[in-house]
Structure formats: C-alpha cells, structure tokens
C-alpha cells in the first residue's frame, strides 16, 4: 500500500468560504490539519495611517469600511474615543439612537454571519432567509443616513441628524401589482420608529424560523458540535472577546460590565455557552439577536416619548444648522472653521472600547493637541480571533477549517485594516 | 470604577514602587511607563498575582513619537500677495542613524482584568537602539503573537523571544516600515504592468505628496485643567 505523506496546501486568497481575502497555508496529513498558517493583509489599506493625515471627523467614514458588516458600531468606537478626549457630553436622545442603531447593527452582523456560516457548512436556505431580514434593517440605515451601508451617521457630540418622520416607500412598477405594492408599503406608512417597532414584532418569529432549520438539525450539529473547542482559560489567554469568549463560558460583556451610553438603562440578558465549541457560539449569537431585539424595542419606546436634541450644542465641535449659519455671523465662522480646519483635540490619549458584534472593538487615540490625531490604533476583535486559528483547527479535518472561519465571524476589513 | 482604579493604583505603588511611573493621564485612564528591562517581570506579576489579575492582553501597538507636537502651518505674518497655505515640507529624516532619540519609539500594551473589571495601559520606550527592540510578552499572553508581528511590520520594532516574527500586514517583499512618521503616506514605490516585459514592475512613486488640511495646534484654554469640571466616569 502506498504511503500517505503529509503535504502543504494553499487555501485562498480567493476562496468563497474564506469570507474575503484570507490565504491559508495548510499542512495536511490525509485530510487532517497538522498546521495552519493564515496569511492576512491582502486588504490592508493603512486606515490608521490615513487617519493621521486627516482632521478627526474626516476619518469617520473610514471606520465604516473596517468591519463592513457592522458599520455603525465601528463609528461608535471611534467617536467615543474622541468624545473621551474632548470631554463632551452627548445628549440622551442621541445616546438612545446610538444604542438602538448599535443593536440594529448587531442583528445585521449576526444575520450576515448566520447566513454565511450556514452557507459554508451546507445550509443554503439560511443565506436567503437572513438576507430577507437584513433588507429591512438596511432600509433603516438608508432612511437615517442616506446610505445602505457606509453611514457616517455617528459624530463626536451625537448623531448627524434626528430620526426621519417617514420611511421611503416602494415605487410602482410594472413587475408588481397594486395589491403587492400596498402590502409591501403597509409597514412604511408611519415614521421610522413605527417601521422599527413593526420589525421588532416580526423578528422573534424569524429567529424561531432560523432555529427550526438549524438548532436540532442533525447535519448542522455534526458539523459544529465539538468542533474547535476552546477552554475559558485559553480563550482569555488568546485575547478572545465577544461571542467567542462568551461561547467558552466567560460571562463578559462590556455593555453590562463597563456600560457606555445608555446600556445601563436598558434591560437585556447575556447568553453564555458551556462547551466552547462552534455549536455553543452559534447558540450564543442567536440568543444575542433576540436580546438585541429587546433592546431595540425599549429604545423605540423611549425615543417616541422623549424628543430633544441629538447633537451637542458646542459649535466649536459640532456644526451649527444651515439656518443659523445663514443669518448669524458667529455660526458662519464656526461652520467655516469646522469644515476647513476641524477642531483641535486636547493633548492626551484615550482608549474607548465598545461591545462590537464580533467582540471588543477598541480605538486608541493619541492626540498632541492638533486637529488631526497623532496616532490611531484600532483594536479589531477579528485580528485576535484569527491569530488563534492555527490552534483551533489543529487536528481537525480540512472541511472544519471552513466551520472555524465561520464561527470566528471573520471580516477582513477589520482584520487587515 | 473610580474606587477600583484607586485601589489598583495603591496596589501597584506598593508592589512595584519606582519601577512603574504613573503618567498624568486624561480621561480617567491608568497609564504607566516602565523601563524595558523591567517589562517581563512586571508583566508576569500583573498577570499572575491575585491582586492584579490581568488575564487578558487586549492590544499591543507601536507608536512613533518622531513628530509629536509639531504642526505644519505657521501663520505668523500675512503676505502682501494673499494668504496661501504655508505648508512647509519637512526634510525626510532617514532612519539609518545608529541611535534613535530614546523617546522615539514606544510599545503600548492595553491590559484588561476580567476578575477586577479594570483596565491598565503600559508604555515601554524602546531606547536608543536601532533597530528598536523590546522583550516579547508572547509567553505571558499568547494572544500577543500577531499584535507584536504587526508592530514589527509597521514600525520595525523587534520583539526579543517572539517565536515567529514575520511581516503580517504588508505585501510579501515589502521594504520599510510604513507607519513610521518618516515614511511617506503615498509610499516609495508604485507598481504597474509592463507589457513589453510581460510582468509587473516596481518604480519610484510619480505622485507628489500633498496636504489637503494642514496640521495645526491651537492653544485652547477651554481644555486647561483649572477651567474644567472634573467628573468621575
């Protein structure tokens, strides 16, 4: 019988299951992974260096493009670091809007993850189901900021504008009958908050639907149970955060432990796994979607009852309104200075961390008192997770590599920065 | 949070004394500077001793302090011909010197204690050596591996004892350390396809550096400490 020798295999960088541009060099014996060496950096854009060359506000848009499936959460980390340095207060309404959109983003991210993870390990339908719900949330992004993905909605001092009074509607077309059109537009008749409320009513049933497809599915469990088990000690040692850490049974969530904005005023639970395998991390994330839904609902109720400003009044940092600018000299000067030079941030350093859908997303800013940051360091959760990949796949089969990439919820925008 | 920080400060003072110097910090965060020779001892103690319990290393990053506090736009006098952008290009300082300013390169560690729910920042300056070098903390926190590779790639800081110090983010065969302040934003080389040779060729960059918004530092007394309400948070 011929002797089977171990050999080296290249995986990616253009591989549909690599969730972007991941190149893996795998040493394989038969079908068992002996060693994995991920090569990253194929999407490196030097975001941090670019941010050093621009006034603070001009880099918010770059943050959207880091983890491009949870855009507003990235912005949140960045503007929080600036706010910490400036020492400015954000109006409560803006804080609620941020929390609401953070959770909408979490659902967006987890839906993308569930769809892609499902598709990778053989559950085609998930992808279609998840994208159906994502569409509604994308519409919320579009209604509030004008773009479906790269919103640039959060600003130091609040959010760019208040929630809109109406939702955009589907237009008539020859492909849709009047009846279908009316049904599609029926939830869009009211304000944006009505639309989101309707979503929160519908969404738990959608999550139930996903769970009927996967949670007790024999194939799904075969592919995920006992795959890539990480003990809580190892998870902490390797710098895991977010669902990866909670899946291993460590109860740690920045929204509870170091609450920012109004997370201490909303009621939600933290799901924690037991075994630390892919299946537990799946359960944690699915439960997180339900909890996010709860938070969104509470924010909607609060936002309905409490109108108010959504941006700090300090016009040295936040722009005045167009109307003010047109008939007030001081506002005109503020506007001019802000949009040509930006604002200077006091000397110092700050690290702001948020509970990003993928883990702890931190932004460390060193300022020397200029209108541009001296150094921005983005601590991306996916970077730490991917660095643990060789350890997680060792001894598993080649097909499990895909399950591990899926369970880590890797997005290369943030890993490579 | 305030209590936790205060207890940690007193514990650190009692345990390490002179080894760790607290940096007057903004934003209610704890920052300590320490000598690079003490790093391993201090880091091991911070991780293993129950008083500190920093079981997680959140982040390691390099910082280049070369142009700290310098601005590009000097507006002392208005000219008779109008007001143009006075951005003066500083000559590029090559890093071929044998010695660096001892406070040029720093490695910043962000630690997190899950049991005590407190964060800590350590800063270690690399000293005058070229190339800059510090001890690796991979053995203490295994998660440091890629973060140190990143700092090496972007800043050229060596980590003594790192098991696999390779470039991580830049291209295969990349020359230089792109996040150093003396590395131009548009890089040194550009690539194009040479149809005669039938291959991709590297050439020196053909574009000029430009500044859209000059870097300015304004003295702003709104931020001076005695005029500000100090709040806990």
XYZ file of C-alpha atoms in Angstrom:
650
model
C 0.000 0.000 0.000
C 1.267 3.411 -0.893
C 2.448 5.522 1.958
C 0.469 8.715 2.542
C 2.725 11.658 3.124
C 1.770 14.992 4.581
C 1.642 17.782 2.097
C 1.204 21.522 2.066
C -1.881 23.037 0.574
C -2.757 26.580 -0.310
C -6.252 27.809 0.526
C -7.355 31.162 -0.864
C -6.862 34.099 -1.067
C -9.821 33.974 -3.424
C -11.944 31.282 -1.896
C -15.682 31.643 -1.378
C -15.511 30.181 2.123
C -12.677 32.439 3.230
C -15.064 35.342 3.856
C -12.859 37.698 1.923
C -9.193 37.549 1.179
C -7.675 35.005 3.528
C -4.759 32.944 2.403
C -4.140 29.837 4.436
C -1.137 27.597 4.102
C -2.196 24.256 5.457
C -0.054 21.274 6.253
C -2.213 18.250 5.824
C -1.819 14.588 6.514
C -4.557 12.795 4.672
C -7.426 15.104 5.472
C -6.226 16.130 8.927
C -4.757 19.563 9.507
C -1.369 19.450 11.158
C -0.507 23.089 10.937
C -2.236 26.161 9.624
C -0.592 29.458 8.812
C -3.028 32.242 7.935
C -1.602 34.983 5.743
C -3.517 38.214 6.178
C -3.001 41.761 4.992
C -4.341 41.371 1.478
C -6.933 44.017 2.278
C -4.574 46.299 4.200
C -5.421 49.927 3.479
C -3.443 51.619 6.272
C -6.606 53.114 7.756
C -4.691 54.184 10.841
C -2.026 55.986 8.856
C -4.636 57.688 6.691
C -6.484 58.821 9.803
C -3.289 60.513 10.972
C -3.341 62.717 7.881
C -6.929 63.922 8.181
C -8.933 66.013 10.631
C -10.782 63.888 13.168
C -14.217 63.994 11.546
C -12.991 63.025 8.106
C -11.971 59.571 9.297
C -15.419 58.522 10.497
C -16.154 57.250 7.009
C -13.069 55.043 7.117
C -14.445 53.341 10.207
C -17.484 52.119 8.263
C -15.153 50.377 5.908
C -13.313 48.437 8.590
C -15.845 45.844 9.513
C -18.143 46.402 6.604
C -20.992 44.346 8.005
C -21.280 46.238 11.294
C -20.658 49.762 10.190
C -22.177 51.935 12.874
C -20.530 50.018 15.714
C -17.110 50.876 14.311
C -18.066 54.527 14.130
C -19.258 54.325 17.696
C -15.878 53.190 18.990
C -14.082 55.953 17.110
C -16.373 58.830 18.097
C -16.394 57.630 21.696
C -12.619 57.887 21.852
C -12.764 61.444 20.501
C -15.532 62.377 22.911
C -13.477 60.992 25.771
C -10.560 63.205 24.791
C -12.741 66.272 24.279
C -14.720 65.599 27.432
C -18.055 66.439 25.852
C -21.468 65.187 26.835
C -23.737 63.518 24.318
C -27.475 64.321 24.591
C -29.505 61.442 25.982
C -31.612 61.150 22.866
C -28.502 60.721 20.757
C -27.297 58.052 23.173
C -30.546 56.154 22.768
C -30.341 56.466 18.997
C -26.800 55.124 19.113
C -27.771 52.197 21.298
C -30.684 51.420 19.021
C -28.507 51.510 15.923
C -25.756 49.530 17.622
C -28.258 46.783 18.225
C -29.698 47.042 14.729
C -26.121 46.680 13.554
C -25.605 43.676 15.803
C -28.593 41.985 14.221
C -27.317 42.932 10.762
C -23.929 41.458 11.587
C -25.264 38.285 13.144
C -27.643 37.741 10.231
C -24.755 38.065 7.814
C -22.713 35.711 9.963
C -25.532 33.169 10.252
C -26.227 33.247 6.544
C -22.597 32.909 5.533
C -21.737 30.365 8.214
C -24.752 28.324 7.207
C -23.860 28.519 3.547
C -20.276 27.465 4.268
C -21.260 24.293 6.010
C -24.157 23.282 3.884
C -27.311 25.177 4.837
C -28.143 27.121 1.718
C -31.564 28.305 2.832
C -30.151 30.279 5.766
C -28.472 32.713 3.450
C -31.719 33.559 1.710
C -33.693 33.837 4.949
C -31.127 36.060 6.634
C -30.806 38.423 3.732
C -34.563 38.868 3.702
C -34.467 40.424 7.195
C -31.240 42.277 6.539
C -33.001 44.173 3.792
C -35.395 45.837 6.250
C -32.564 46.904 8.518
C -30.568 48.210 5.580
C -33.592 50.347 4.781
C -33.368 51.805 8.293
C -29.743 52.688 7.643
C -30.723 54.313 4.390
C -33.609 56.251 5.895
C -31.483 57.686 8.654
C -28.222 58.369 6.869
C -28.859 58.202 3.157
C -26.718 55.148 2.501
C -27.401 51.491 2.998
C -24.004 50.556 4.332
C -21.389 53.222 4.916
C -23.494 55.522 7.012
C -21.083 58.023 8.644
C -24.009 58.712 10.949
C -22.341 58.989 14.353
C -20.426 62.184 15.026
C -18.476 63.340 18.041
C -21.166 65.006 20.135
C -24.120 62.941 18.958
C -25.529 61.720 15.684
C -25.744 63.551 12.404
C -29.497 64.087 12.421
C -32.683 63.046 14.136
C -34.718 60.047 13.039
C -36.848 60.743 9.959
C -40.627 61.110 10.173
C -41.280 58.889 7.188
C -39.879 55.796 5.590
C -39.162 55.628 1.877
C -41.734 53.551 0.036
C -41.554 51.095 -2.837
C -42.437 52.737 -6.124
C -44.979 51.476 -8.599
C -43.566 49.254 -11.271
C -44.888 47.005 -13.951
C -43.494 43.989 -12.145
C -45.674 44.470 -9.042
C -49.418 44.535 -8.789
C -51.142 47.231 -6.779
C -52.062 44.666 -4.138
C -48.488 43.531 -3.641
C -47.249 47.099 -3.591
C -49.762 48.092 -0.925
C -48.804 45.125 1.197
C -45.107 45.962 0.903
C -45.712 49.599 1.765
C -48.198 48.945 4.553
C -45.495 48.957 7.260
C -43.877 52.036 5.780
C -46.806 54.397 6.185
C -45.764 55.731 9.584
C -42.496 57.107 10.941
C -39.217 55.275 11.050
C -39.867 54.288 14.666
C -43.131 52.647 13.596
C -41.233 50.690 10.987
C -38.631 49.545 13.503
C -41.325 48.635 16.003
C -43.025 46.530 13.380
C -39.697 44.861 12.710
C -39.171 44.044 16.386
C -42.614 42.430 16.429
C -41.840 40.311 13.385
C -38.260 39.418 14.131
C -38.573 36.904 17.034
C -40.657 34.675 14.752
C -37.917 34.936 12.126
C -35.298 33.817 14.635
C -37.554 30.891 15.541
C -37.616 30.071 11.855
C -33.815 30.016 11.656
C -33.674 27.847 14.726
C -36.111 25.287 13.340
C -33.765 24.955 10.393
C -30.540 24.632 12.361
C -30.668 24.117 16.111
C -31.785 20.500 16.072
C -30.608 19.794 12.558
C -28.589 16.595 12.502
C -26.164 17.776 9.837
C -25.685 21.172 11.472
C -24.843 19.520 14.790
C -22.463 17.082 13.160
C -20.612 19.979 11.618
C -20.452 22.168 14.731
C -20.667 20.180 17.978
C -17.202 19.566 19.441
C -15.500 21.430 16.629
C -12.812 23.912 17.679
C -13.346 23.647 21.430
C -11.700 26.488 23.351
C -11.461 26.378 27.128
C -12.232 29.592 29.043
C -8.593 29.876 30.165
C -7.300 29.553 26.619
C -9.908 31.989 25.359
C -8.697 34.661 27.770
C -5.064 33.834 27.115
C -5.591 34.239 23.374
C -7.341 37.577 23.732
C -10.810 36.419 22.691
C -13.675 38.820 23.257
C -17.361 38.980 22.477
C -19.305 35.860 21.485
C -16.046 33.909 21.131
C -15.295 34.467 24.816
C -18.876 34.026 25.965
C -19.187 30.835 23.927
C -16.429 29.416 26.118
C -18.403 30.261 29.227
C -16.833 33.515 30.399
C -19.535 35.979 31.338
C -18.042 39.173 29.981
C -19.912 41.818 28.061
C -18.843 45.447 28.007
C -22.445 46.546 27.684
C -23.033 45.173 31.197
C -19.601 45.381 32.805
C -18.403 48.743 31.569
C -21.617 50.281 30.257
C -21.344 53.140 27.813
C -24.103 55.409 26.541
C -27.439 54.220 27.937
C -26.785 50.494 28.128
C -27.184 50.709 31.899
C -30.767 51.870 31.399
C -31.970 49.082 29.139
C -32.846 45.584 30.206
C -31.229 42.612 28.499
C -29.504 39.317 29.273
C -26.092 37.976 28.346
C -26.120 34.486 26.850
C -23.141 32.320 27.799
C -22.040 28.995 26.289
C -20.853 25.911 28.122
C -18.633 23.778 25.921
C -16.834 26.430 23.912
C -17.408 24.724 20.572
C -18.820 26.072 17.315
C -22.319 24.991 18.273
C -22.280 26.944 21.551
C -21.022 30.024 19.791
C -23.874 29.604 17.330
C -26.379 29.434 20.198
C -24.844 32.492 21.871
C -25.118 34.591 18.750
C -28.663 33.517 18.004
C -29.713 34.442 21.532
C -27.891 37.757 21.170
C -30.144 38.568 18.238
C -33.186 38.048 20.441
C -31.688 40.222 23.166
C -30.807 42.933 20.656
C -34.386 42.870 19.549
C -35.463 43.507 23.144
C -33.086 46.453 23.447
C -34.276 47.966 20.179
C -37.848 47.747 21.381
C -37.022 49.583 24.617
C -35.163 52.281 22.687
C -38.098 52.748 20.322
C -40.447 53.255 23.247
C -38.131 55.764 24.893
C -37.416 57.670 21.694
C -41.140 58.055 20.971
C -41.759 59.793 24.268
C -38.656 61.927 24.518
C -37.934 64.352 21.730
C -34.858 66.510 22.131
C -31.530 67.475 20.643
C -29.383 64.772 19.059
C -26.156 66.741 18.880
C -24.144 68.590 21.499
C -24.613 72.343 21.367
C -20.910 73.161 21.437
C -20.355 74.659 17.988
C -16.605 74.508 18.374
C -17.045 70.793 17.736
C -20.423 70.246 16.132
C -21.570 72.277 13.135
C -24.380 74.807 13.527
C -27.567 74.326 11.498
C -27.812 75.710 7.989
C -30.440 78.200 9.122
C -28.250 79.543 11.907
C -25.333 79.702 9.558
C -27.230 81.865 7.094
C -28.058 84.687 9.467
C -25.598 84.514 12.312
C -22.027 85.677 11.827
C -20.621 83.582 14.658
C -22.250 80.434 13.304
C -20.822 81.192 9.891
C -17.344 81.430 11.376
C -17.850 78.210 13.321
C -19.045 76.480 10.191
C -16.106 77.727 8.161
C -13.532 76.744 10.751
C -15.049 73.327 11.302
C -15.161 72.395 7.662
C -11.786 73.772 6.676
C -9.647 73.052 9.686
C -11.705 70.864 12.000
C -11.379 71.102 15.741
C -8.306 70.682 17.898
C -8.453 67.944 20.474
C -6.611 68.457 23.776
C -3.334 66.654 24.239
C -3.665 63.235 25.766
C -4.548 59.666 24.986
C -7.743 57.697 25.267
C -8.862 54.153 24.687
C -12.548 53.632 24.059
C -13.924 50.140 23.726
C -17.370 49.028 22.717
C -19.039 45.657 22.584
C -18.936 45.236 18.855
C -20.930 42.329 17.389
C -17.636 40.467 16.949
C -16.024 41.296 20.268
C -14.228 44.185 21.847
C -13.639 46.885 19.269
C -11.294 49.437 20.755
C -9.902 52.676 19.421
C -6.777 54.091 20.999
C -6.111 57.700 20.039
C -3.005 59.670 20.924
C -3.524 63.393 20.414
C -0.833 66.046 20.614
C -3.355 68.879 20.584
C -3.666 69.141 16.810
C -6.684 68.986 14.532
C -5.579 65.528 13.408
C -4.953 62.502 15.587
C -1.283 61.780 16.230
C -1.800 58.055 16.331
C -4.922 55.971 15.923
C -4.793 52.315 16.763
C -7.784 50.193 16.007
C -8.056 47.081 18.089
C -10.078 44.775 15.906
C -11.589 41.719 17.586
C -11.235 39.604 14.439
C -7.466 40.088 14.422
C -7.076 38.391 17.805
C -9.542 35.671 16.856
C -7.874 34.853 13.576
C -4.476 34.665 15.260
C -5.846 31.751 17.294
C -6.944 29.935 14.187
C -3.923 27.591 13.892
C -4.617 26.365 17.395
C -8.338 25.927 16.754
C -8.055 23.903 13.536
C -5.147 21.693 14.502
C -6.176 18.045 14.410
C -9.469 18.753 12.681
C -10.440 17.843 9.139
C -9.994 20.134 6.164
C -13.748 20.729 5.975
C -13.718 22.000 9.567
C -11.422 24.870 8.638
C -14.419 26.421 6.947
C -16.522 25.899 10.060
C -13.853 27.629 12.144
C -13.618 30.610 9.801
C -17.381 30.827 10.039
C -17.551 30.566 13.801
C -14.928 33.256 14.237
C -17.098 35.628 12.224
C -14.108 36.923 10.314
C -14.386 40.026 8.191
C -11.196 41.107 6.512
C -11.990 44.767 6.528
C -11.210 44.870 10.227
C -8.529 42.189 10.379
C -6.350 43.909 7.781
C -7.440 47.486 8.438
C -14.851 52.493 38.562
C -13.082 55.246 40.483
C -12.699 53.037 43.549
C -11.332 50.195 41.510
C -8.778 52.460 39.876
C -7.693 53.916 43.213
C -7.225 50.503 44.800
C -5.248 49.352 41.795
C -3.026 52.432 41.979
C -2.225 51.827 45.640
C -1.536 48.146 44.982
C 0.770 48.940 42.084
C 2.609 51.545 44.152
C 3.076 49.088 46.989
C 4.222 46.219 44.782
C 6.386 47.911 42.160
C 7.281 51.273 43.671
C 9.783 53.070 41.460
C 9.627 50.552 38.635
C 6.356 51.882 37.326
C 5.814 55.582 36.829
C 2.280 56.771 36.604
C 1.709 59.156 33.745
C -0.648 62.006 34.456
C -3.472 60.809 32.325
C -6.542 62.279 30.829
C -9.933 60.618 30.661
C -9.670 58.710 33.946
C -7.483 56.023 32.473
C -4.476 54.458 34.099
C -1.208 54.744 32.239
C 2.159 53.607 33.497
C 5.552 53.921 31.928
C 8.210 51.419 32.725
C 11.725 50.573 31.772
C 12.061 47.978 29.071
C 14.273 45.811 31.269
C 11.513 45.522 33.859
C 8.809 44.654 31.357
C 8.830 40.867 31.684
C 8.980 40.879 35.482
C 6.200 43.415 35.817
C 4.019 41.810 33.151
C 4.344 38.367 34.734
C 3.393 39.775 38.110
C 0.456 41.696 36.671
C -0.892 38.560 35.095
C -0.243 36.006 37.805
C -0.664 37.810 41.092
C -4.155 37.794 42.505
C -4.004 41.493 43.398
C -3.826 42.440 39.737
C -5.215 39.540 37.735
C -4.718 40.998 34.277
C -5.502 37.780 32.458
C -6.135 39.460 29.136
C -3.886 41.421 26.855
C -6.283 43.433 24.752
C -3.842 45.161 22.466
C -0.193 45.789 21.698
C 0.740 48.636 19.408
C 3.740 50.660 18.400
C 3.859 54.436 18.479
C 6.411 56.636 16.736
C 6.848 59.941 18.588
C 9.094 61.491 15.934
C 6.910 64.456 15.023
C 4.882 64.674 18.217
C 3.673 68.205 18.870
C 4.835 69.711 15.577
C 2.419 71.384 13.218
C 2.682 72.197 9.532
C 1.062 75.554 9.293
C 2.844 78.587 10.634
C 0.773 81.735 10.208
C 2.834 84.456 11.813
C 2.667 87.063 9.090
C 0.237 87.732 6.321
C 1.879 88.322 2.967
C 1.169 91.157 0.596
C 0.145 88.770 -2.146
C -2.556 86.981 -0.273
C -2.952 84.122 2.045
C -1.636 80.853 0.797
C -1.208 77.588 2.507
C 2.091 77.771 4.246
C 2.691 74.075 4.453
C 6.402 73.571 4.539
C 7.602 70.167 3.746
C 9.994 68.945 6.361
C 13.086 67.171 5.100
C 12.796 63.443 5.396
C 14.847 62.098 8.237
C 16.363 58.811 7.259
C 16.416 56.216 9.958
C 19.874 54.995 9.154
C 21.278 56.618 12.256
C 22.927 54.299 14.732
C 20.895 55.723 17.543
C 17.382 56.992 17.945
C 16.013 59.540 20.317
C 15.330 57.390 23.411
C 11.723 58.565 23.472
C 11.006 57.990 19.796
C 9.518 54.503 19.631
C 7.202 53.135 22.264
C 5.232 49.948 22.605
C 1.862 50.394 24.278
C 0.124 47.476 25.987
C -3.542 47.558 26.916
C -4.394 45.121 29.672
C -7.776 44.056 30.951
C -8.605 42.303 34.182
C -11.855 40.422 33.883
C -11.990 39.441 37.559
C -11.455 43.012 38.791
C -13.088 44.747 35.810
C -10.304 47.269 35.366
C -8.054 48.341 32.525
C -4.415 49.334 32.535
C -2.111 50.786 29.935
C 1.627 50.203 29.933
C 4.077 52.132 27.822
C 7.614 50.983 27.207
C 10.077 53.124 25.294
C 12.480 51.144 23.184
C 15.546 53.222 23.975
C 18.220 54.349 21.556
C 18.914 51.055 19.805
C 18.500 50.837 16.048
C 16.578 48.665 15.280
C 14.397 49.271 18.347
C 13.960 46.182 20.451
C 11.920 45.093 23.462
C 11.223 41.741 25.067
C 8.286 39.785 23.734
C 5.325 39.054 26.021
C 4.054 36.137 23.932
C 4.926 33.676 26.675
C 2.876 35.629 29.198
C -0.114 36.377 26.996
C -0.207 34.070 23.955
C -2.567 36.441 22.192
C 0.272 38.945 21.791
C 1.705 36.972 18.881
C 0.053 38.736 15.969
C -0.063 42.117 17.671
C 3.710 42.040 18.038
C 4.116 40.913 14.450
C 2.020 43.903 13.447
C 4.128 46.338 15.475
C 7.238 44.830 13.897
C 5.811 45.112 10.416
C 4.552 48.670 10.730
C 7.222 50.190 12.994
C 10.200 47.875 12.723
C 10.240 47.207 16.443
C 11.848 43.858 17.206
C 10.414 41.616 19.915
C 13.073 39.511 21.573
C 11.787 35.985 22.173
C 8.946 36.102 19.675
C 8.538 32.651 18.079
C 7.737 33.813 14.552
C 8.478 37.465 13.888
C 7.418 37.895 10.256
C 5.678 40.716 8.445
C 1.949 40.391 8.669
C 0.005 43.206 7.015
C 2.259 44.449 4.235
C 2.979 42.710 0.963
C 5.444 39.882 0.510
C 8.813 41.510 -0.104
C 7.802 44.934 1.192
C 10.652 47.274 2.105
C 10.446 49.700 5.013
C 8.122 50.159 7.941
C 5.129 52.124 6.698
C 3.716 53.558 9.939
C 6.900 55.343 10.907
C 6.409 59.075 10.731
C 9.229 59.426 8.200
C 7.561 57.015 5.779
C 5.503 58.995 3.246
C 1.779 58.298 3.066
C 1.928 57.505 -0.636
C 4.806 55.099 -0.144
C 8.082 54.863 -2.021
C 7.256 52.610 -4.945
C 4.378 52.148 -7.329
C 3.569 49.082 -9.380
C 2.455 48.860 -12.945
C 2.239 46.235 -15.638
C 4.965 46.410 -18.225
C 3.506 44.975 -21.419
C 6.924 44.699 -23.103
C 8.428 42.663 -20.304
C 5.133 40.938 -19.636
C 5.405 41.385 -15.876
C 4.588 43.704 -13.027
C 7.349 46.218 -12.350
C 8.126 48.425 -9.362
C 9.067 52.077 -9.946
C 9.614 55.052 -7.660
C 6.324 56.874 -6.992
C 5.465 59.546 -9.517
C 2.916 61.482 -7.436
C 3.697 64.481 -5.277
C 2.741 64.484 -1.634
C 0.006 66.963 -0.873
C -1.785 68.247 2.155
C -5.485 68.959 1.984
C -5.873 70.211 5.522
C -2.688 71.336 7.234
C -1.970 70.081 10.699
C -2.407 72.872 13.256
C -2.145 73.019 17.006
C -4.159 75.747 18.688
C -3.846 76.758 22.290
C -7.313 76.331 23.569
C -7.948 77.336 27.142
C -11.252 75.518 27.134
C -9.263 72.409 27.839
C -6.985 73.746 30.544
C -7.404 71.729 33.681
C -8.259 74.558 36.064
C -11.166 75.704 33.926
C -12.745 72.334 33.590
C -15.198 70.500 35.821
C -13.595 67.254 36.843
C -16.033 64.447 36.663
C -15.736 60.808 37.534
C -16.532 58.283 34.927
